Amino acid sequence: MTLLPVFQSPDPNLLVRPVRLTDAEPLHARCWPQRSFMTVYNMLTRALQYAKDERGLGVVVVDAAGAVQGYGQMAVWPSCAEVSDLVVAEAYRSQGCGTAMIQHLVRAAYRLGTPAVEIGAAVSNTRAIRLYQRLGFEDSHTLTLNLGSGQEPVLFLRLELQNVKFG
């Protein structure tokens, strides 16, 4: 008998909530200072439209004081959902924020009935790849993309949701 991997619930001590347009300024300042404010604002606008159309979701993780410290989004495509634009403010990395957002977004994809979730990371970002693998994602395919600093290989990892037990 094969045991299904268990996808854990997000840490209840980390608040993950739906994104709001008012989150654009703190996300720009803490997570994406190299991007223009309008780029961040437009990304959040798109995530809010996905949520309204039940085709995805944008979330933020906030600290105990309510300050936004990270962002991630999920969009539903015909063959799977994709988690993208995951970022955590440097001071909050390695504290479970990214894990909590991924867990939240994967559960949302499951509730929307998607068969699988994909997530990508630059091949050079071994830390992110190890995190995704620890969460049960498996290597799927590699594409060369421009993530903002020129062309680089991006590894996409996939989690088949029928193979997962949600804890």
PDB file of C-alpha atoms in Angstrom:
ATOM      1  CA  MET A   1       0.000   0.000   0.000  1.00  0.00           C
ATOM      2  CA  THR A   2       1.430   3.396  -1.025  1.00  0.00           C
ATOM      3  CA  LEU A   3       1.055   6.211   1.472  1.00  0.00           C
ATOM      4  CA  LEU A   4      -0.057   9.526   0.032  1.00  0.00           C
ATOM      5  CA  PRO A   5       2.037  12.570   0.913  1.00  0.00           C
ATOM      6  CA  VAL A   6       0.293  14.751   3.472  1.00  0.00           C
ATOM      7  CA  PHE A   7       0.036  18.432   2.608  1.00  0.00           C
ATOM      8  CA  GLN A   8      -0.001  20.265   5.931  1.00  0.00           C
ATOM      9  CA  SER A   9      -2.167  23.212   6.918  1.00  0.00           C
ATOM     10  CA  PRO A  10      -0.454  26.613   7.076  1.00  0.00           C
ATOM     11  CA  ASP A  11       1.096  27.598  10.413  1.00  0.00           C
ATOM     12  CA  PRO A  12      -1.791  29.170  12.385  1.00  0.00           C
ATOM     13  CA  ASN A  13       0.660  31.696  13.876  1.00  0.00           C
ATOM     14  CA  LEU A  14       1.233  33.198  10.415  1.00  0.00           C
ATOM     15  CA  LEU A  15      -1.648  35.223   9.046  1.00  0.00           C
ATOM     16  CA  VAL A  16      -2.208  34.690   5.331  1.00  0.00           C
ATOM     17  CA  ARG A  17      -5.030  36.788   3.914  1.00  0.00           C
ATOM     18  CA  PRO A  18      -6.303  37.814   0.481  1.00  0.00           C
ATOM     19  CA  VAL A  19      -4.382  40.678  -1.086  1.00  0.00           C
ATOM     20  CA  ARG A  20      -5.836  44.188  -1.202  1.00  0.00           C
ATOM     21  CA  LEU A  21      -4.859  47.042  -3.499  1.00  0.00           C
ATOM     22  CA  THR A  22      -3.687  48.960  -0.421  1.00  0.00           C
ATOM     23  CA  ASP A  23      -0.964  46.275  -0.084  1.00  0.00           C
ATOM     24  CA  ALA A  24       0.769  47.561  -3.227  1.00  0.00           C
ATOM     25  CA  GLU A  25       2.780  50.247  -1.438  1.00  0.00           C
ATOM     26  CA  PRO A  26       4.228  48.041   1.342  1.00  0.00           C
ATOM     27  CA  LEU A  27       4.908  45.212  -1.129  1.00  0.00           C
ATOM     28  CA  HIS A  28       6.712  47.638  -3.421  1.00  0.00           C
ATOM     29  CA  ALA A  29       8.793  48.993  -0.525  1.00  0.00           C
ATOM     30  CA  ARG A  30       9.601  45.697   1.245  1.00  0.00           C
ATOM     31  CA  CYS A  31       9.598  43.067  -1.477  1.00  0.00           C
ATOM     32  CA  TRP A  32       9.962  44.644  -4.931  1.00  0.00           C
ATOM     33  CA  PRO A  33      11.790  47.996  -4.660  1.00  0.00           C
ATOM     34  CA  GLN A  34      13.452  47.277  -8.033  1.00  0.00           C
ATOM     35  CA  ARG A  35      10.051  47.212  -9.765  1.00  0.00           C
ATOM     36  CA  SER A  36       7.942  50.254 -10.453  1.00  0.00           C
ATOM     37  CA  PHE A  37       5.009  50.881  -8.151  1.00  0.00           C
ATOM     38  CA  MET A  38       2.615  50.572 -11.111  1.00  0.00           C
ATOM     39  CA  THR A  39       4.011  47.131 -11.998  1.00  0.00           C
ATOM     40  CA  VAL A  40       3.249  45.915  -8.462  1.00  0.00           C
ATOM     41  CA  TYR A  41      -0.158  47.634  -8.439  1.00  0.00           C
ATOM     42  CA  ASN A  42      -1.107  46.073 -11.796  1.00  0.00           C
ATOM     43  CA  MET A  43      -0.058  42.610 -10.587  1.00  0.00           C
ATOM     44  CA  LEU A  44      -2.348  42.947  -7.565  1.00  0.00           C
ATOM     45  CA  THR A  45      -5.170  44.235  -9.775  1.00  0.00           C
ATOM     46  CA  ARG A  46      -4.817  41.137 -11.964  1.00  0.00           C
ATOM     47  CA  ALA A  47      -4.814  38.832  -8.902  1.00  0.00           C
ATOM     48  CA  LEU A  48      -7.971  40.503  -7.583  1.00  0.00           C
ATOM     49  CA  GLN A  49      -9.661  39.996 -10.951  1.00  0.00           C
ATOM     50  CA  TYR A  50      -8.644  36.292 -10.917  1.00  0.00           C
ATOM     51  CA  ALA A  51     -10.213  35.964  -7.459  1.00  0.00           C
ATOM     52  CA  LYS A  52     -13.407  37.720  -8.568  1.00  0.00           C
ATOM     53  CA  ASP A  53     -13.669  35.356 -11.559  1.00  0.00           C
ATOM     54  CA  GLU A  54     -12.798  32.314  -9.362  1.00  0.00           C
ATOM     55  CA  ARG A  55      -9.729  31.702 -11.556  1.00  0.00           C
ATOM     56  CA  GLY A  56      -7.136  32.297  -8.867  1.00  0.00           C
ATOM     57  CA  LEU A  57      -6.112  34.198  -5.794  1.00  0.00           C
ATOM     58  CA  GLY A  58      -3.494  36.613  -4.495  1.00  0.00           C
ATOM     59  CA  VAL A  59      -2.445  36.444  -0.850  1.00  0.00           C
ATOM     60  CA  VAL A  60      -0.164  38.267   1.541  1.00  0.00           C
ATOM     61  CA  VAL A  61       1.437  37.147   4.768  1.00  0.00           C
ATOM     62  CA  VAL A  62       1.407  39.700   7.553  1.00  0.00           C
ATOM     63  CA  ASP A  63       3.410  39.943  10.773  1.00  0.00           C
ATOM     64  CA  ALA A  64       2.018  40.289  14.305  1.00  0.00           C
ATOM     65  CA  ALA A  65       1.678  44.055  13.829  1.00  0.00           C
ATOM     66  CA  GLY A  66      -0.324  43.564  10.620  1.00  0.00           C
ATOM     67  CA  ALA A  67       2.488  44.698   8.313  1.00  0.00           C
ATOM     68  CA  VAL A  68       2.605  42.983   4.918  1.00  0.00           C
ATOM     69  CA  GLN A  69       5.792  40.901   4.576  1.00  0.00           C
ATOM     70  CA  GLY A  70       5.181  38.683   1.539  1.00  0.00           C
ATOM     71  CA  TYR A  71       3.039  37.941  -1.479  1.00  0.00           C
ATOM     72  CA  GLY A  72       2.076  35.021  -3.685  1.00  0.00           C
ATOM     73  CA  GLN A  73      -0.569  34.352  -6.286  1.00  0.00           C
ATOM     74  CA  MET A  74      -2.235  31.395  -7.929  1.00  0.00           C
ATOM     75  CA  ALA A  75      -3.904  31.342 -11.336  1.00  0.00           C
ATOM     76  CA  VAL A  76      -5.987  28.507 -12.746  1.00  0.00           C
ATOM     77  CA  TRP A  77      -5.157  27.422 -16.290  1.00  0.00           C
ATOM     78  CA  PRO A  78      -6.847  24.651 -18.328  1.00  0.00           C
ATOM     79  CA  SER A  79      -4.467  21.867 -17.230  1.00  0.00           C
ATOM     80  CA  CYS A  80      -3.364  23.039 -13.783  1.00  0.00           C
ATOM     81  CA  ALA A  81      -3.016  25.931 -11.375  1.00  0.00           C
ATOM     82  CA  GLU A  82       0.208  27.920 -11.198  1.00  0.00           C
ATOM     83  CA  VAL A  83       1.667  29.538  -8.084  1.00  0.00           C
ATOM     84  CA  SER A  84       3.770  32.533  -9.083  1.00  0.00           C
ATOM     85  CA  ASP A  85       5.299  35.815  -7.965  1.00  0.00           C
ATOM     86  CA  LEU A  86       6.086  34.378  -4.536  1.00  0.00           C
ATOM     87  CA  VAL A  87       8.207  36.803  -2.530  1.00  0.00           C
ATOM     88  CA  VAL A  88       9.008  37.317   1.155  1.00  0.00           C
ATOM     89  CA  ALA A  89      10.694  40.416   2.587  1.00  0.00           C
ATOM     90  CA  GLU A  90      14.318  39.588   3.352  1.00  0.00           C
ATOM     91  CA  ALA A  91      13.943  40.051   7.121  1.00  0.00           C
ATOM     92  CA  TYR A  92      11.125  37.468   7.186  1.00  0.00           C
ATOM     93  CA  ARG A  93      12.744  34.708   5.129  1.00  0.00           C
ATOM     94  CA  SER A  94      13.314  31.273   6.720  1.00  0.00           C
ATOM     95  CA  GLN A  95      10.423  31.842   9.127  1.00  0.00           C
ATOM     96  CA  GLY A  96       7.753  29.830   7.307  1.00  0.00           C
ATOM     97  CA  CYS A  97       6.112  32.716   5.429  1.00  0.00           C
ATOM     98  CA  GLY A  98       6.690  31.274   1.951  1.00  0.00           C
ATOM     99  CA  THR A  99       5.611  27.820   3.111  1.00  0.00           C
ATOM    100  CA  ALA A 100       2.396  29.214   4.627  1.00  0.00           C
ATOM    101  CA  MET A 101       1.500  31.101   1.432  1.00  0.00           C
ATOM    102  CA  ILE A 102       2.161  28.042  -0.759  1.00  0.00           C
ATOM    103  CA  GLN A 103       0.070  25.845   1.541  1.00  0.00           C
ATOM    104  CA  HIS A 104      -2.763  28.390   1.422  1.00  0.00           C
ATOM    105  CA  LEU A 105      -2.622  28.728  -2.383  1.00  0.00           C
ATOM    106  CA  VAL A 106      -2.448  24.971  -3.017  1.00  0.00           C
ATOM    107  CA  ARG A 107      -5.495  24.438  -0.816  1.00  0.00           C
ATOM    108  CA  ALA A 108      -7.329  27.157  -2.774  1.00  0.00           C
ATOM    109  CA  ALA A 109      -6.386  25.435  -6.052  1.00  0.00           C
ATOM    110  CA  TYR A 110      -7.704  22.149  -4.672  1.00  0.00           C
ATOM    111  CA  ARG A 111     -11.011  23.800  -3.669  1.00  0.00           C
ATOM    112  CA  LEU A 112     -11.289  25.185  -7.224  1.00  0.00           C
ATOM    113  CA  GLY A 113     -11.024  21.629  -8.563  1.00  0.00           C
ATOM    114  CA  THR A 114      -7.678  21.849 -10.338  1.00  0.00           C
ATOM    115  CA  PRO A 115      -5.889  18.522 -10.872  1.00  0.00           C
ATOM    116  CA  ALA A 116      -2.369  19.831 -10.224  1.00  0.00           C
ATOM    117  CA  VAL A 117      -0.337  22.859  -9.168  1.00  0.00           C
ATOM    118  CA  GLU A 118       2.889  24.037 -10.790  1.00  0.00           C
ATOM    119  CA  ILE A 119       5.463  26.414  -9.377  1.00  0.00           C
ATOM    120  CA  GLY A 120       8.665  27.662 -10.999  1.00  0.00           C
ATOM    121  CA  ALA A 121      12.020  28.851  -9.737  1.00  0.00           C
ATOM    122  CA  ALA A 122      15.217  29.960 -11.402  1.00  0.00           C
ATOM    123  CA  VAL A 123      17.565  26.975 -11.461  1.00  0.00           C
ATOM    124  CA  SER A 124      20.040  29.174  -9.578  1.00  0.00           C
ATOM    125  CA  ASN A 125      17.513  29.561  -6.727  1.00  0.00           C
ATOM    126  CA  THR A 126      18.284  26.216  -5.095  1.00  0.00           C
ATOM    127  CA  ARG A 127      16.793  27.344  -1.790  1.00  0.00           C
ATOM    128  CA  ALA A 128      13.338  27.825  -3.358  1.00  0.00           C
ATOM    129  CA  ILE A 129      13.594  24.560  -5.292  1.00  0.00           C
ATOM    130  CA  ARG A 130      14.429  22.637  -2.091  1.00  0.00           C
ATOM    131  CA  LEU A 131      11.424  24.246  -0.361  1.00  0.00           C
ATOM    132  CA  TYR A 132       9.077  23.240  -3.166  1.00  0.00           C
ATOM    133  CA  GLN A 133      10.446  19.695  -3.158  1.00  0.00           C
ATOM    134  CA  ARG A 134      10.005  19.468   0.647  1.00  0.00           C
ATOM    135  CA  LEU A 135       6.366  20.437   0.121  1.00  0.00           C
ATOM    136  CA  GLY A 136       5.895  17.530  -2.292  1.00  0.00           C
ATOM    137  CA  PHE A 137       6.394  19.189  -5.672  1.00  0.00           C
ATOM    138  CA  GLU A 138       8.315  17.123  -8.222  1.00  0.00           C
ATOM    139  CA  ASP A 139      10.536  18.337 -11.063  1.00  0.00           C
ATOM    140  CA  SER A 140       8.478  18.658 -14.258  1.00  0.00           C
ATOM    141  CA  HIS A 141      10.206  20.703 -16.961  1.00  0.00           C
ATOM    142  CA  THR A 142      12.639  23.554 -17.576  1.00  0.00           C
ATOM    143  CA  LEU A 143      12.120  26.652 -19.711  1.00  0.00           C
ATOM    144  CA  THR A 144      14.435  29.558 -20.429  1.00  0.00           C
ATOM    145  CA  LEU A 145      12.730  32.782 -19.353  1.00  0.00           C
ATOM    146  CA  ASN A 146      13.580  36.370 -18.549  1.00  0.00           C
ATOM    147  CA  LEU A 147      12.800  36.873 -14.867  1.00  0.00           C
ATOM    148  CA  GLY A 148      14.087  40.437 -14.940  1.00  0.00           C
ATOM    149  CA  SER A 149      17.843  39.935 -15.264  1.00  0.00           C
ATOM    150  CA  GLY A 150      18.052  38.376 -18.706  1.00  0.00           C
ATOM    151  CA  GLN A 151      17.419  34.858 -19.953  1.00  0.00           C
ATOM    152  CA  GLU A 152      17.888  32.039 -17.427  1.00  0.00           C
ATOM    153  CA  PRO A 153      16.678  28.461 -16.977  1.00  0.00           C
ATOM    154  CA  VAL A 154      13.570  28.095 -14.819  1.00  0.00           C
ATOM    155  CA  LEU A 155      12.642  24.737 -13.295  1.00  0.00           C
ATOM    156  CA  PHE A 156       8.918  24.074 -13.020  1.00  0.00           C
ATOM    157  CA  LEU A 157       7.820  21.641 -10.344  1.00  0.00           C
ATOM    158  CA  ARG A 158       4.403  19.980 -10.204  1.00  0.00           C
ATOM    159  CA  LEU A 159       2.172  18.640  -7.450  1.00  0.00           C
ATOM    160  CA  GLU A 160      -0.552  16.220  -8.590  1.00  0.00           C
ATOM    161  CA  LEU A 161      -3.400  16.910  -6.200  1.00  0.00           C
ATOM    162  CA  GLN A 162      -5.032  13.467  -6.521  1.00  0.00           C
ATOM    163  CA  ASN A 163      -1.819  12.081  -4.970  1.00  0.00           C
ATOM    164  CA  VAL A 164      -2.059  14.301  -1.900  1.00  0.00           C
ATOM    165  CA  LYS A 165      -3.853  13.871   1.412  1.00  0.00           C
ATOM    166  CA  PHE A 166      -4.643  17.231   2.989  1.00  0.00           C
ATOM    167  CA  GLY A 167      -3.889  17.288   6.729  1.00  0.00           C
TER     168      GLY A 167
END
